[in-house]
Coordinates of C-alpha atoms in Angstrom, one line a residue:
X1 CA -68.5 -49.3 -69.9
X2 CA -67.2 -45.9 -71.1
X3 CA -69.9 -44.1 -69.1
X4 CA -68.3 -46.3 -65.9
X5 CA -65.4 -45.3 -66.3
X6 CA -65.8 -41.9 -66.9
X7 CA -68.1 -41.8 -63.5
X8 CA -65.1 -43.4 -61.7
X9 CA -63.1 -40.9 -62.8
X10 CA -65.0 -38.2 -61.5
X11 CA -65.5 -39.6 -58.6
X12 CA -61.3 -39.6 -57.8
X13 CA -61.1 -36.2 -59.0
X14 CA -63.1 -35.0 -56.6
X15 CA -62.0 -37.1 -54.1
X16 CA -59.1 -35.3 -54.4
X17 CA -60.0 -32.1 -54.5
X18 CA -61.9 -32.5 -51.0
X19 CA -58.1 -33.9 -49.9
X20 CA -56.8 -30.7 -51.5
X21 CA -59.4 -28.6 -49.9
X22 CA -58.6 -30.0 -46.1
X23 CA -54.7 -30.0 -46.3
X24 CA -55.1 -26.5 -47.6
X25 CA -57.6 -24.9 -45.5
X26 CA -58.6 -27.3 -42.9
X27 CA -56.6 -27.4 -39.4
X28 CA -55.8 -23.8 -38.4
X29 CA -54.0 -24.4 -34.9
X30 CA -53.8 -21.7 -32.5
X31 CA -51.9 -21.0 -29.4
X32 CA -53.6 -21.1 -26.4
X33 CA -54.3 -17.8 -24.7
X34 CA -56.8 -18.3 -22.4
X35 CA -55.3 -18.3 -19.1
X36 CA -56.9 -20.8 -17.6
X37 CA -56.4 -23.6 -20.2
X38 CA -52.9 -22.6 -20.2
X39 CA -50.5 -25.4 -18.9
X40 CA -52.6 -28.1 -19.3
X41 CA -50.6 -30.5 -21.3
X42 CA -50.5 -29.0 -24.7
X43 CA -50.6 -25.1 -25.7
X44 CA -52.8 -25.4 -29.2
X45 CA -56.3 -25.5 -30.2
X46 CA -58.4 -25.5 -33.1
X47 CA -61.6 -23.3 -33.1
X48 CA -64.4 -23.2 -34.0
X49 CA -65.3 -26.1 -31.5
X50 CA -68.4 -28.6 -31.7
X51 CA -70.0 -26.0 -30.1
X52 CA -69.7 -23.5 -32.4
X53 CA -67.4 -21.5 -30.1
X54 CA -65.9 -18.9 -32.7
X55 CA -63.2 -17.8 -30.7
X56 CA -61.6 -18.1 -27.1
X57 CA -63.6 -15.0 -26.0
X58 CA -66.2 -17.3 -26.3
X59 CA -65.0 -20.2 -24.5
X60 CA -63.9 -18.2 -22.0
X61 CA -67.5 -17.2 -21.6
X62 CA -68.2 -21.0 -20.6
X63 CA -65.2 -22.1 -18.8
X64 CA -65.3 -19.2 -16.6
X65 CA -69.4 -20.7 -15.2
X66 CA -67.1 -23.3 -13.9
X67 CA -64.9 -20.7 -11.8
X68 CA -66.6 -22.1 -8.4
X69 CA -66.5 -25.7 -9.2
X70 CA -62.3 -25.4 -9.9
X71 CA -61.6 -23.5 -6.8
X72 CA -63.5 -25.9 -4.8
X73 CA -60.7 -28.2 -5.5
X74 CA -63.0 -31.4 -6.2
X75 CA -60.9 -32.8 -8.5
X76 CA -57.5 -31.8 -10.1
X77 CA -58.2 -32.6 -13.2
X78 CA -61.8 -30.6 -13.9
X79 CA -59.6 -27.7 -15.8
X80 CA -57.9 -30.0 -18.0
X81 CA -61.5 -31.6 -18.7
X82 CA -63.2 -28.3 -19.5
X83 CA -60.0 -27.0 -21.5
X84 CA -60.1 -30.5 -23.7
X85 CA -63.5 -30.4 -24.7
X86 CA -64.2 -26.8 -25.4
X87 CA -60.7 -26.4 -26.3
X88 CA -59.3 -29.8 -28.0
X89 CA -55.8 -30.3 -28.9
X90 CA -55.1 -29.4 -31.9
X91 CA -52.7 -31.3 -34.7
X92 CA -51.5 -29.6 -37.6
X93 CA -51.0 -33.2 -39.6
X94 CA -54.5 -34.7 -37.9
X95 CA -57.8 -33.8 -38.8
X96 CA -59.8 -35.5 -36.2
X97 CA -61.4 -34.1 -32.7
X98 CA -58.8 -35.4 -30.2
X99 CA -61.7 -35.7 -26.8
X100 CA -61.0 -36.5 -23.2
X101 CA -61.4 -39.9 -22.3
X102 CA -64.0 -41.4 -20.5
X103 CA -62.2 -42.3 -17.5
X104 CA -60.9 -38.5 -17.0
X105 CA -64.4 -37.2 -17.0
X106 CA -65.7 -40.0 -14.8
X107 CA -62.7 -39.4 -12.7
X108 CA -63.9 -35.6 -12.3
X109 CA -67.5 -36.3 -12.5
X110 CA -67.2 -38.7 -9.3
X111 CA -66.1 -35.8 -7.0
X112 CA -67.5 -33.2 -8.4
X113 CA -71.2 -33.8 -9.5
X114 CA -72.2 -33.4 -5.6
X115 CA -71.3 -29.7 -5.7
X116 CA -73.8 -29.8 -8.2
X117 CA -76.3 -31.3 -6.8
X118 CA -76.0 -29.7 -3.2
X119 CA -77.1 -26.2 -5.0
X120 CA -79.4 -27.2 -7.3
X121 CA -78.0 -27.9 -10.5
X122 CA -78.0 -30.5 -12.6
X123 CA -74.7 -32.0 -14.3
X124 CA -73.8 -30.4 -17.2
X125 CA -74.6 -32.1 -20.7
X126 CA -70.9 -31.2 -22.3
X127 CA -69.7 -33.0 -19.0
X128 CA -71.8 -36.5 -19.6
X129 CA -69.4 -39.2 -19.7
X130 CA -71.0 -41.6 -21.9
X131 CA -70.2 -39.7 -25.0
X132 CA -66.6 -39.5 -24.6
X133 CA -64.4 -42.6 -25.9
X134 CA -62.8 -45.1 -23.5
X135 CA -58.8 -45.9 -23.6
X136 CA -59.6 -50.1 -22.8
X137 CA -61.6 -49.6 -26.4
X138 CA -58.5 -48.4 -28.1
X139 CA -60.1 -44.9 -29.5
X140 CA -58.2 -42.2 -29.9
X141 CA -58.6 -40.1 -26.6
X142 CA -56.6 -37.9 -24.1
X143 CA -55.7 -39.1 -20.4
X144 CA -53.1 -36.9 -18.8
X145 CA -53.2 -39.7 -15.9
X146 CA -53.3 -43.1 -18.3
X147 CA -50.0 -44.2 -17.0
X148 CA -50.2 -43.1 -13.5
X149 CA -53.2 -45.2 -12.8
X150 CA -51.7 -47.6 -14.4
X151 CA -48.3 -47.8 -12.6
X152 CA -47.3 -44.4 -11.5
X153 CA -44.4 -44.2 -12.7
X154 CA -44.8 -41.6 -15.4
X155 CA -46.2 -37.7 -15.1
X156 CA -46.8 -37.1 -18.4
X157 CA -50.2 -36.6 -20.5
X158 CA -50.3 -39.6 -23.4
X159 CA -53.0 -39.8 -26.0
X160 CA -54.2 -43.2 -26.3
X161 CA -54.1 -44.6 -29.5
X162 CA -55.9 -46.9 -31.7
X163 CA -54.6 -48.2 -34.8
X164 CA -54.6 -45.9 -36.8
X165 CA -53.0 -43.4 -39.6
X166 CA -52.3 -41.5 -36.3
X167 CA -48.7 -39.2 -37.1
X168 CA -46.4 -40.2 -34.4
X169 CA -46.4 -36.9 -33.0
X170 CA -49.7 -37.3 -31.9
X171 CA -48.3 -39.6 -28.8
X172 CA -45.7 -37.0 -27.7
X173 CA -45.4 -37.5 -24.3
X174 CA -46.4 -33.2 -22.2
X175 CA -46.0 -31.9 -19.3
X176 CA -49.4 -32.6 -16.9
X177 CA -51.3 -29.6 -15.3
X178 CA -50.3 -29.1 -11.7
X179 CA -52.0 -32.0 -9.4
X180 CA -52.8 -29.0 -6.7
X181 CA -56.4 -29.7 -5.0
X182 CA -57.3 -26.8 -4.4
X183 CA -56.4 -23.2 -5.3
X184 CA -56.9 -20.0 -3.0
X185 CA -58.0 -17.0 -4.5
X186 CA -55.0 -14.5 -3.1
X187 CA -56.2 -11.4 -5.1
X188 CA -59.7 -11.3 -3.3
X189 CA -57.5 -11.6 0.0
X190 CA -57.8 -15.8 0.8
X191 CA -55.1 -17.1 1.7
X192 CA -54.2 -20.8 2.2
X193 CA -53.9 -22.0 6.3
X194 CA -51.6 -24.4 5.5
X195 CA -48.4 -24.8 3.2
X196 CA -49.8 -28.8 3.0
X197 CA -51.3 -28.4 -0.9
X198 CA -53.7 -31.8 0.5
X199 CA -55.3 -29.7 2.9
X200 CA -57.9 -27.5 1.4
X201 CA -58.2 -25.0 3.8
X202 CA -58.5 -21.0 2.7
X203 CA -59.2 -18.0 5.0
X204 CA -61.7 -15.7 4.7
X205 CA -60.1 -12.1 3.8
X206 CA -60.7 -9.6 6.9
X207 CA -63.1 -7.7 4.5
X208 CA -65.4 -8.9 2.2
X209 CA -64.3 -8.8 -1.8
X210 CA -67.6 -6.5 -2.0
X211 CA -67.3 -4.1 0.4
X212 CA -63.3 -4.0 0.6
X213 CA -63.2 0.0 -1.6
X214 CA -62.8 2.5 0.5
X215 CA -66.6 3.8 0.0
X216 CA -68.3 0.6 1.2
X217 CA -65.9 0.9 4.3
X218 CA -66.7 4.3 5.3
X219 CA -70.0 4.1 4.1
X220 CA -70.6 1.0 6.6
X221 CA -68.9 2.9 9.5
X222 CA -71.3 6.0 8.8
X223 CA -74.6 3.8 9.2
X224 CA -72.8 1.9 12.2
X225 CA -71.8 5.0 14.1
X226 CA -75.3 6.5 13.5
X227 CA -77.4 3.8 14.3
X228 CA -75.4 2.8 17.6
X229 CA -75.3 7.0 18.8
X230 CA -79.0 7.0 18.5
X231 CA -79.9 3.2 20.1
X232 CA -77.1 4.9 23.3
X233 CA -78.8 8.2 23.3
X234 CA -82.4 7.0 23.6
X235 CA -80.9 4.2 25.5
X236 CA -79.9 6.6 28.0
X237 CA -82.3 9.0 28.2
X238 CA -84.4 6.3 29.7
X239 CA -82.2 5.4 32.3
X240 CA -81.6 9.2 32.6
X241 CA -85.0 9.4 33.4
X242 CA -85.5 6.1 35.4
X243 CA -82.5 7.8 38.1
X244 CA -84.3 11.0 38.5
X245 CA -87.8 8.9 39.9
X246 CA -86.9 5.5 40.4
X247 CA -90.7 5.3 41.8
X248 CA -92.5 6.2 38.3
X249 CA -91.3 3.1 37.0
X250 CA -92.9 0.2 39.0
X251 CA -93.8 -3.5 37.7
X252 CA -94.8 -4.3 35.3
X253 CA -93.1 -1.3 33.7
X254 CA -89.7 -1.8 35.4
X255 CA -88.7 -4.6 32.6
X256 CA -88.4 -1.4 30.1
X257 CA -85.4 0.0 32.0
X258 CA -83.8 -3.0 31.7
X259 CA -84.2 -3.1 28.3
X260 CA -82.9 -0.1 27.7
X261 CA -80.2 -0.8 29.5
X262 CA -79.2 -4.1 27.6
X263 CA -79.6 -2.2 24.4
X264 CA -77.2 0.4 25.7
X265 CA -74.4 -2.0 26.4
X266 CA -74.7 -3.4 22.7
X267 CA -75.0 -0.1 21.1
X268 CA -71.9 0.5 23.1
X269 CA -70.4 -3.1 21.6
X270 CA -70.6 -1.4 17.9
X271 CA -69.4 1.8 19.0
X272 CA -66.3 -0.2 20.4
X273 CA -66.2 -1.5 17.4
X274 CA -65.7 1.7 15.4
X275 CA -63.2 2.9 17.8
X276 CA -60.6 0.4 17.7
X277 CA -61.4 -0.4 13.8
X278 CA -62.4 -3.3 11.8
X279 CA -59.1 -4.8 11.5
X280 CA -58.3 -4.8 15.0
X281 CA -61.6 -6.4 16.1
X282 CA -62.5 -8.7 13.3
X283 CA -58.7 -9.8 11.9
X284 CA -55.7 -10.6 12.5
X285 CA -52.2 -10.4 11.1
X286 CA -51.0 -13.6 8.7
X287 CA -48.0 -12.7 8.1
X288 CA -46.1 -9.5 10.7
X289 CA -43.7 -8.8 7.4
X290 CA -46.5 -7.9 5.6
X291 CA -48.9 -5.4 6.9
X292 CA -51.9 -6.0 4.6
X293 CA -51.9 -10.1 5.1
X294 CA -55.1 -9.7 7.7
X295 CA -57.2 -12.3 7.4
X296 CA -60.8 -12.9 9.1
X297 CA -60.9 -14.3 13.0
X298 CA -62.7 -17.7 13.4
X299 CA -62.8 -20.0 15.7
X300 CA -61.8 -17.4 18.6
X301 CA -61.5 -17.7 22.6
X302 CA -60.0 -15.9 24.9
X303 CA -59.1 -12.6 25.5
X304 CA -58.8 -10.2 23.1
X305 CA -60.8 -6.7 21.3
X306 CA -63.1 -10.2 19.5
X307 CA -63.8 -11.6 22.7
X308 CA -65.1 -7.9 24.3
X309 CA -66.8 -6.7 21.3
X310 CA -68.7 -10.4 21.3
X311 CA -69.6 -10.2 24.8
X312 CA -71.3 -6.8 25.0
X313 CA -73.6 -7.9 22.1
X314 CA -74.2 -11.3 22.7
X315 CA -74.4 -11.1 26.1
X316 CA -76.6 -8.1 26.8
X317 CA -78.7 -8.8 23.6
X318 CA -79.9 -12.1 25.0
X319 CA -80.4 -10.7 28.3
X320 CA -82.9 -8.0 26.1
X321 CA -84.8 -10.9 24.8
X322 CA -85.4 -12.6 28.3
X323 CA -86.4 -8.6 29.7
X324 CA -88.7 -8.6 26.9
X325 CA -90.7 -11.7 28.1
X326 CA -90.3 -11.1 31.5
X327 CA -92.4 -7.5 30.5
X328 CA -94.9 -9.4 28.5
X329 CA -95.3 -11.5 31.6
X330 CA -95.6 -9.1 34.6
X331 CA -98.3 -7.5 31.8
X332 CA -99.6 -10.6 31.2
X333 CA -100.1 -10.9 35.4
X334 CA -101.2 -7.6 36.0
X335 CA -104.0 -7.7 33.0
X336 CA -105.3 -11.1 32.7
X337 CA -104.9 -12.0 36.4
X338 CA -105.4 -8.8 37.9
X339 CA -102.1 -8.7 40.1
X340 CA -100.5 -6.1 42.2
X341 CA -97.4 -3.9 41.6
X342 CA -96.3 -5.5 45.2
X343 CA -97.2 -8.9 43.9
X344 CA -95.2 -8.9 40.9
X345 CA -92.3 -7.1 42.3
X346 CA -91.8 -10.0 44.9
X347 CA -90.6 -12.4 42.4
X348 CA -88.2 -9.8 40.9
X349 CA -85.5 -11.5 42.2
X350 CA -86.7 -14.5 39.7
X351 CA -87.0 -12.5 37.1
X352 CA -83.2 -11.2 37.8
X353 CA -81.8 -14.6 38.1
X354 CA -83.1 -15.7 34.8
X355 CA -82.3 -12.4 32.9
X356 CA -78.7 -12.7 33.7
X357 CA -77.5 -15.9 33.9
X358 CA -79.1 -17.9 30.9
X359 CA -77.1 -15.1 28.7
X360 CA -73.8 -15.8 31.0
X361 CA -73.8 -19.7 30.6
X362 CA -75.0 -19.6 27.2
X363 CA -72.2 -16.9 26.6
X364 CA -69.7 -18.9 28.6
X365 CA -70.4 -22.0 26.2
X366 CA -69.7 -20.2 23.1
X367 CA -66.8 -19.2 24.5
X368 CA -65.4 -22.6 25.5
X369 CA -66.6 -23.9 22.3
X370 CA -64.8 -21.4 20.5
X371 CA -67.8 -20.5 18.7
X372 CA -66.8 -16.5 17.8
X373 CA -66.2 -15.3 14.8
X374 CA -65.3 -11.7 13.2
X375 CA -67.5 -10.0 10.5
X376 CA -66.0 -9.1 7.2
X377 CA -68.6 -6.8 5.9
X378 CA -69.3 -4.9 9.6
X379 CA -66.4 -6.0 11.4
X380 CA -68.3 -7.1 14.6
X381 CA -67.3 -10.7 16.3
X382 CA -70.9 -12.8 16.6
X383 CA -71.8 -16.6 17.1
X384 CA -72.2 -18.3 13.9
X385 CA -71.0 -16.6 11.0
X386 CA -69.0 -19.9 9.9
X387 CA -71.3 -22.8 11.7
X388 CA -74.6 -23.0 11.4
X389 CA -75.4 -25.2 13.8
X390 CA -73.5 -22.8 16.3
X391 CA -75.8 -20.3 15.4
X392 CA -78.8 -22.3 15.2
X393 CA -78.4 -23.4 18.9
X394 CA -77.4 -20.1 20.6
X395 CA -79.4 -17.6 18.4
X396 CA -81.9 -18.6 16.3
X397 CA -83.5 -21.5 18.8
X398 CA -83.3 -18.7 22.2
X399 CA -84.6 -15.8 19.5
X400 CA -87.6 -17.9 18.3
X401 CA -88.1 -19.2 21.7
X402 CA -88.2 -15.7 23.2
X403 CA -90.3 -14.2 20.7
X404 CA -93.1 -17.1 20.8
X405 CA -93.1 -17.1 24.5
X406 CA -93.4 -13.0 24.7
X407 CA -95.8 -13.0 21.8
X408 CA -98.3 -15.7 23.7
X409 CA -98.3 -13.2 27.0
X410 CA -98.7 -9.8 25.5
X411 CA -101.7 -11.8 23.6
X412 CA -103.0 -13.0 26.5
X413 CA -102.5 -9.3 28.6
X414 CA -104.4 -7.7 25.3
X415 CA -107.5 -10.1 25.4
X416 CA -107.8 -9.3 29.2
X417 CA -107.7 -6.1 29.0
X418 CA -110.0 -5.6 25.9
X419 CA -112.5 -8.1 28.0
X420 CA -112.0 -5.1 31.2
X421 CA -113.0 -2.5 28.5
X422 CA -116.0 -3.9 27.4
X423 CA -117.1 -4.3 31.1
X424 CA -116.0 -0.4 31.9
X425 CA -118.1 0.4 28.9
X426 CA -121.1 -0.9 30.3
X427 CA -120.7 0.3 33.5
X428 CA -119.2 3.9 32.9
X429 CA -118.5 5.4 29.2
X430 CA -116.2 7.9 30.5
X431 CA -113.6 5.7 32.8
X432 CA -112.0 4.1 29.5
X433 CA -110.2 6.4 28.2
X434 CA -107.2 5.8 30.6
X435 CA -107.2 2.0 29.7
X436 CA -107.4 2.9 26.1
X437 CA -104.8 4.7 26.2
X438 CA -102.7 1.9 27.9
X439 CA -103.8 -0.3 25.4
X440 CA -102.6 1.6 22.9
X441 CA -99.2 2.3 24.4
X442 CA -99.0 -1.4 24.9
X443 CA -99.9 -2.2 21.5
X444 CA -96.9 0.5 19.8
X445 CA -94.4 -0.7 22.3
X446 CA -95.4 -4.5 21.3
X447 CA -95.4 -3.7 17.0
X448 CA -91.7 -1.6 18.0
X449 CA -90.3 -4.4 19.6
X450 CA -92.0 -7.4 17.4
X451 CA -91.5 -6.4 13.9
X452 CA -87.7 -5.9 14.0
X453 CA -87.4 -8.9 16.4
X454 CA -89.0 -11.2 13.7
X455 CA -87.0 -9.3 11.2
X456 CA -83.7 -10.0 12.9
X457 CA -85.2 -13.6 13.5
X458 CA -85.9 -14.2 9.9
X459 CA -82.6 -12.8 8.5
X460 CA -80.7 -14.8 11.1
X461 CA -82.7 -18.1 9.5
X462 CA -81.6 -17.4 5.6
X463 CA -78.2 -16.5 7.2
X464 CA -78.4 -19.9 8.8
X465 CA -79.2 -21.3 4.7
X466 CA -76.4 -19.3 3.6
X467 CA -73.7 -20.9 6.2
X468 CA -74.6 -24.3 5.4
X469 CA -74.3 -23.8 1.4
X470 CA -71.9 -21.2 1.4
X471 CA -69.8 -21.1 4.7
X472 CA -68.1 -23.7 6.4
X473 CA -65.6 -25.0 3.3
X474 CA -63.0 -22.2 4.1
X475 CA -62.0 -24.0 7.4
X476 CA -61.3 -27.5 6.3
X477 CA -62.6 -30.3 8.4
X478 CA -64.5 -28.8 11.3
X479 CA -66.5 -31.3 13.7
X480 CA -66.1 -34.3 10.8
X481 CA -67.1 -32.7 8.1
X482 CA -65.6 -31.5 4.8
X483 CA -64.4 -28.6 3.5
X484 CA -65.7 -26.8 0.0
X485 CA -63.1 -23.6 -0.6
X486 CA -65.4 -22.7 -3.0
X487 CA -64.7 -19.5 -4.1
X488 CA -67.4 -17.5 -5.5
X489 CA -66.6 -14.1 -6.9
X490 CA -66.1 -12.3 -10.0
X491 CA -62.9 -13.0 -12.0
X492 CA -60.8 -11.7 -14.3
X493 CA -60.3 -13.3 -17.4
X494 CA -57.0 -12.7 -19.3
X495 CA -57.3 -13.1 -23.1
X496 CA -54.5 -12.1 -25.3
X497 CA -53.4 -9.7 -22.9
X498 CA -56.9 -8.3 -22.5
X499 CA -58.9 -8.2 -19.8
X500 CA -62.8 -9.2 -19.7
X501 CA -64.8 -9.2 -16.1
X502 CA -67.0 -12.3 -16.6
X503 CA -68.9 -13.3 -13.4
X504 CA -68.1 -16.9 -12.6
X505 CA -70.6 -17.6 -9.5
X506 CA -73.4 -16.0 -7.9
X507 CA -72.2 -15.2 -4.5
X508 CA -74.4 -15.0 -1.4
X509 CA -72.4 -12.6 1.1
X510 CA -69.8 -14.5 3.3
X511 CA -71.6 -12.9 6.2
X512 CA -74.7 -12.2 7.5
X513 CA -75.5 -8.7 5.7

């Protein structure tokens, strides 16, 4: 009986010591500093977390992967989510985890998980819903919308309670987080199309966030001016020398000048370009008070620098495509099926018809589609840079269709006239060389033109990729579907007054580098 009672106690003596223990050492609250969890309902927070996040350095580490996901705008009440469970309230006179509840994170999850999904990722295990507690089982959880879905009356975040030796301060009624959808990232240059916060529209800045210093600009304009001056000078050395004997260049040669002209007028489209400046071809003014609120064209028709600069390249490098198989062709007639010069000039007229006006209606489409865009990286108006399905119809489907076409003659021309070398060889050794040597020519020319046309049709397909994942949710709704706003650069993160660059979302380029 003694030894009993001296084990009992024991046992209340160090029951109080552990009481001791807690009340002296155990909740530590801390402001909240982190900006992002800032005015979220409550402004302390006790850390280390569950996670065995030391410190809001670290936290900020993992809230700051979400970056994307919050400027998407999926759900208003992701930030409070994140901020509650890496950051839980904290109660100097409780001693328990206060979590989200259930319904907040399925509320969030709902909306957002899709994002997820449509780029690969799975839904994060700290974001799983079933581990959180529900209000309708009395637990002791936060819901900064509780009473609004309720009965709307109230804008204030309550923590529903269980009985419970809960202080009463626990249920003091906050202020909630703003209920703003969607958030445009002003200091990379978007800015928000409409003063409705419902609407989650943003426009793209008139230059890219990574090539906006001063070095990317000129270093871009440097590579533009000297790639365009050499494409016009060869360009017109050719036509230079087509003038001085416009009898050296017969069919099926005469295609070439015509390709070189083409690519004259769209080196000339670049070099316009350069002259009137990025911001006058690719942008316009927001706001005319202030002079550096240019934001990227979209959507453009009608006159204007856009419209010009569009049509030279467009236009004209369509046109090049069709020249090109109209020369593997007239080739392809003059090797496999032994035609005439006379012969295959008589359908130049065709050839003509076809060169010039598929380009003009497929460019007079675009047009009244208002299919245009501007460039914020070279500061060129194209088809496509913010639809995909624009660019799939009027470049990559006419590219691919060119190429294969072109590619099936100049094979066909090459067979035919290795099958008339093998027969000269027979008959005279010393009669192939001039057929070799065409051969050859033929066979540079083809790998010249080939190789940076499957290049250009290849980059034009993962820039296709990139404008479905990454594109079209600056513009809002366009042609019934939805719009993302994601916002995917790197951000500053402001702890304590410090600042720490934490990359919040791999970014494919917002145009077609």
């Amino acid at each position: 009986m003694h030894q009993k009672l001296e084990q009992l106690v024991l046992l209340v003596l160090v029951l109080i010591i552990k009481i001791i223990s807690i009340k002296a050492g155990g909740q530590q609250c801390q402001a909240i500093t982190y900006h992002e969890c800032k005015n979220i309902g409550y402004n302390e927070t006790d850390l280390p977390n569950k996670f065995n996040h030391q410190d809001q350095k670290d936290v900020a580490l993992v809230i700051n992967q979400f970056t994307a996901l919050i400027a998407v705008g999926c759900s208003s009440e992701l930030r409070f989510l994140l901020c509650s469970i890496y950051m839980p309230l904290c109660l100097t006179n409780y001693f328990e985890t206060i979590q989200p509840c259930r319904e907040v994170c399925e509320r969030v999850r709902v909306p957002c998980e899709p994002y997820y999904i449509r780029y690969g990722f799975l839904w994060p295990d700290a974001l799983k819903c079933e581990q959180y507690p529900s209000s309708s089982e009395n637990s002791i959880c936060m819901d900064p919308k509780k009473h609004e879905v309720q009965s709307k009356p109230s804008s204030k975040l309550l923590i529903n309670s269980r009985p419970s030796p809960l202080p009463s301060s626990a249920s003091v009624a906050v202020a909630t987080p703003s209920l703003a959808c969607c958030h445009c990232n002003t200091s990379l240059g978007y800015r928000r199309l409409h003063d409705d916060e419902s609407k989650k529209e943003c426009s793209l800045p008139c230059y890219s966030p990574y090539f906006s210093d001063e070095q990317s600009k000129s270093m871009m304009n440097q590579w533009l001016a000297f790639l365009s001056l050499l494409c016009a000078i060869s360009c017109a050395f050719v036509i230079l020398t087509f003038f001085i004997d416009i009898t050296r260049f017969k069919y099926p040669q005469r295609p070439i000048i015509f390709l070189a002209l083409c690519y004259f007028f769209i080196s000339c489209g670049y070099l316009l370009r350069l002259v009137l400046g990025h911001k006058n071809v690719a942008c316009r003014l927001e706001n005319p008070d202030d002079q550096q609120a240019y934001v990227q064209l979209v959507h453009v028709s009608g006159p204007s620098n856009c419209t010009f600069v569009f049509v030279l390249i467009y236009f004209f490098g369509m046109a090049s495509s069709i020249w090109w198989v109209i020369l593997t062709l007239t080739w392809f007639l003059a090797a496999g099926f032994k035609w005439s010069s006379e012969a295959i000039a008589h359908y130049s007229l065709h050839y003509h018809l076809v060169a010039w006006l598929v380009p003009c209606i497929q460019t007079i489409t675009i047009l009244m589609l208002k299919g245009i865009d501007g460039d914020s990286i070279s500061g060129i108006c194209y088809v496509g840079h913010t639809d995909s399905s624009m660019l799939r119809r009027f470049v990559i489907i006419p590219l691919i269709t060119c190429l294969t076409i072109g590619t099936i003659f100049l094979l066909g021309g090459l067979i035919s006239l290795m099958r008339i070398r093998n027969v000269m060889k027979i008959q005279d050794r010393t009669k192939t060389s001039k057929l070799e040597k065409l051969m050859v020519r033929i066979g540079l020319y083809s790998i010249l033109y080939t190789v940076p046309a499957t290049f250009r049709f290849f980059c034009r397909c993962l820039c296709c990729n990139a404008t479905d994942e990454h594109h079209q949710y600056h513009y809002g709704e366009h042609n019934g579907q939805d719009a993302y706003g994601i916002n995917y650069s790197y951000k500053h993160t402001k702890i304590n007054g410090s600042k720490y660059s934490l990359p919040s979302s791999k970014q494919l380029p917002l145009v077609h580098v």
